[in-house]
Amino acid sequence: MTTSDENRVVIFDTTLRDGEQSPGATMTHAEKLEIAGLLDEMGVDIIEAGFPIASEGDFRAVSEIARNAKNSVICGLARANLKDIDRCWEAVKHAAQPRIHTFIGTSPLHRAIPNLTKDEMAERIHETVTHARNLCDNVQWSPMDATRTEWDYLARVVEIAIKAGATTINIPDTVGYTAPVESADLIRRLIAEVPGADEVVFATHCHNDLGMATANSLAAVEGGARQIECTINGLGERAGNTALEEVVMAMKVRNDILPYHTRIDSTKIMHLSRRVATVSGFQVQPNKAIVGKNAFAHESGIHQDGMLKNAETFEIMRPEDVGLTETNIVMGKHSGRAALRSKLKNLGIELAENQLSDVFVRFKELADRKKEVFDEDLIALVTAGEDAENDRLVLKSLRVVCGTGGQAEAEMVMSIDGKETSATEQGDGPVDATFKAVRQLHPNDAHLSLYQVHAVTEGTDAQATVSVRLEEGGNIATGQSADTDTVVASAKAYINALNRLLTRRAKLGENEKEVSYKDVS
Ligand code: KIV
Ligand code: ZN
């Protein structure tokens, strides 16, 4: 079956907005710029870069992403009020191709929160979409919780938004409530029955609460939607959003029955997936479709035998199609700087000279401790060193005594704002003792809401990547680190999270909290 432009599906990535607003997935400014650059390079049509009114940080990130964008349209989110929309425009206007995305909750449950009647809400939609359109030619409007909105009212407000100048109408399944047949029917019916529907693009935005986001998005496309909203790794609060890699690969692999095409370079998927997992602290489950560690692994005897005879027996796509290069032993302690640069380049990682020098030193240290350095080790090494320059807290040394016959003890030296101090603490195991030592040196009330350890590769000398999430007064920060010593990686990840909390606190002011798009105004 051939595809035509009628079958071109626009990919709208909201990793940096819907994904980043999920608790704990907060990214730094530099990380947001990096992810936006990678999305642009991968061929994402529209990047939803953030929610500019949420905080100074969000505003700055959206503005800078807008300035840097090469090919993608840069979109910002705004609630249905003039202040939000103006702020959004101030941020996205720097893009060669800006878009304002404004929304309001239209279902009975959502209408009740701002306490608007149906007529009052309809008036607000007309006013805000008109205002957005006066600022920007490219306006997207969303009736939040569309799939639980009464049909008559949904059709009425979609018509109002189109008449007011919206160019894309997004139909969100905000709570992941719909199912594929219903998702397709809803879009089909809106296109057939709403006056003016043929002049706009319909989009689908599905959450994954019942595990149907990918199926619902693809069904919406079959119903006539031509924009899919999604995130890398399906990042997003609760069960997440539609995963970009799943819809893109489904349309590619099953193009015989899903004859749609996108502009995405699928060979960039794996690298983006790893970067988003690292910077968000949301690890990808091993059996996750397309990007999970086991997605292309064949363990059982029958599978391995079949794979050796003909890869197609158990593989419906090639690992290279998603940018997965075979894990091989890459380098040892005699490898030089040029080899490291070239290997990292093959992995999609390009570093400035000073960054490369830093990674090279740490690579040599790792190669001394670990016989075989794998691709995954290098990726962990590169990502573990982030933020170091501006950190107020730095781990200098750690000695831990643990085992049977008594409590574990951690002896730690930490530099705080350049001054070294030491502490010894006992605890219920080495990690507990270590975290207590950090708290003794830098007293804080941050609540530890996640502590996660992953082995980067196989073997007892494997590096461990550790994620630590801390919450303090409404602010959440995730820290990461990697080391062949799990306790050292844990200490560094905890300190990394604390440094991030300190930075956020300094940026926001002690008691200020970011606005969420769910705060109705
Ligand atoms: O899920 C949702 O409804 C949203 C809207 C803001 C589009 O993210
Ligand atoms: Zn959403």
mmCIF file of C-alpha atoms and ligand atoms in Angstrom, residues 17-18 101 103 142 144 170 172 174 205 207 517, ligand 1:
data_model
loop_
_atom_site.group_PDB
_atom_site.id
_atom_site.type_symbol
_atom_site.label_atom_id
_atom_site.label_comp_id
_atom_site.label_asym_id
_atom_site.label_seq_id
_atom_site.Cartn_x
_atom_site.Cartn_y
_atom_site.Cartn_z
ATOM 1 C CA ARG A 17 5.752 19.652 29.001
ATOM 2 C CA ASP A 18 3.350 16.812 29.857
ATOM 3 C CA HIS A 101 -1.525 25.745 22.706
ATOM 4 C CA PHE A 103 -6.853 24.548 26.711
ATOM 5 C CA SER A 142 -7.727 21.429 23.533
ATOM 6 C CA MET A 144 -9.268 18.822 28.356
ATOM 7 C CA ASN A 170 -6.565 18.391 19.959
ATOM 8 C CA PRO A 172 -7.307 14.761 24.873
ATOM 9 C CA THR A 174 -6.814 13.145 29.794
ATOM 10 C CA HIS A 205 -3.535 13.110 23.041
ATOM 11 C CA HIS A 207 -2.890 8.958 28.524
ATOM 12 C CA TYR A 517 -1.252 23.348 34.362
HETATM 13 O O1 KIV B 1 -3.979 15.481 29.195
HETATM 14 C C1 KIV B 1 -4.401 16.599 28.884
HETATM 15 O O2 KIV B 1 -5.607 16.844 28.770
HETATM 16 C C2 KIV B 1 -3.429 17.651 28.661
HETATM 17 C C3 KIV B 1 -3.943 18.943 28.133
HETATM 18 C C4 KIV B 1 -3.264 20.111 28.733
HETATM 19 C C5 KIV B 1 -3.884 18.946 26.640
HETATM 20 O O3 KIV B 1 -2.255 17.451 28.799
#
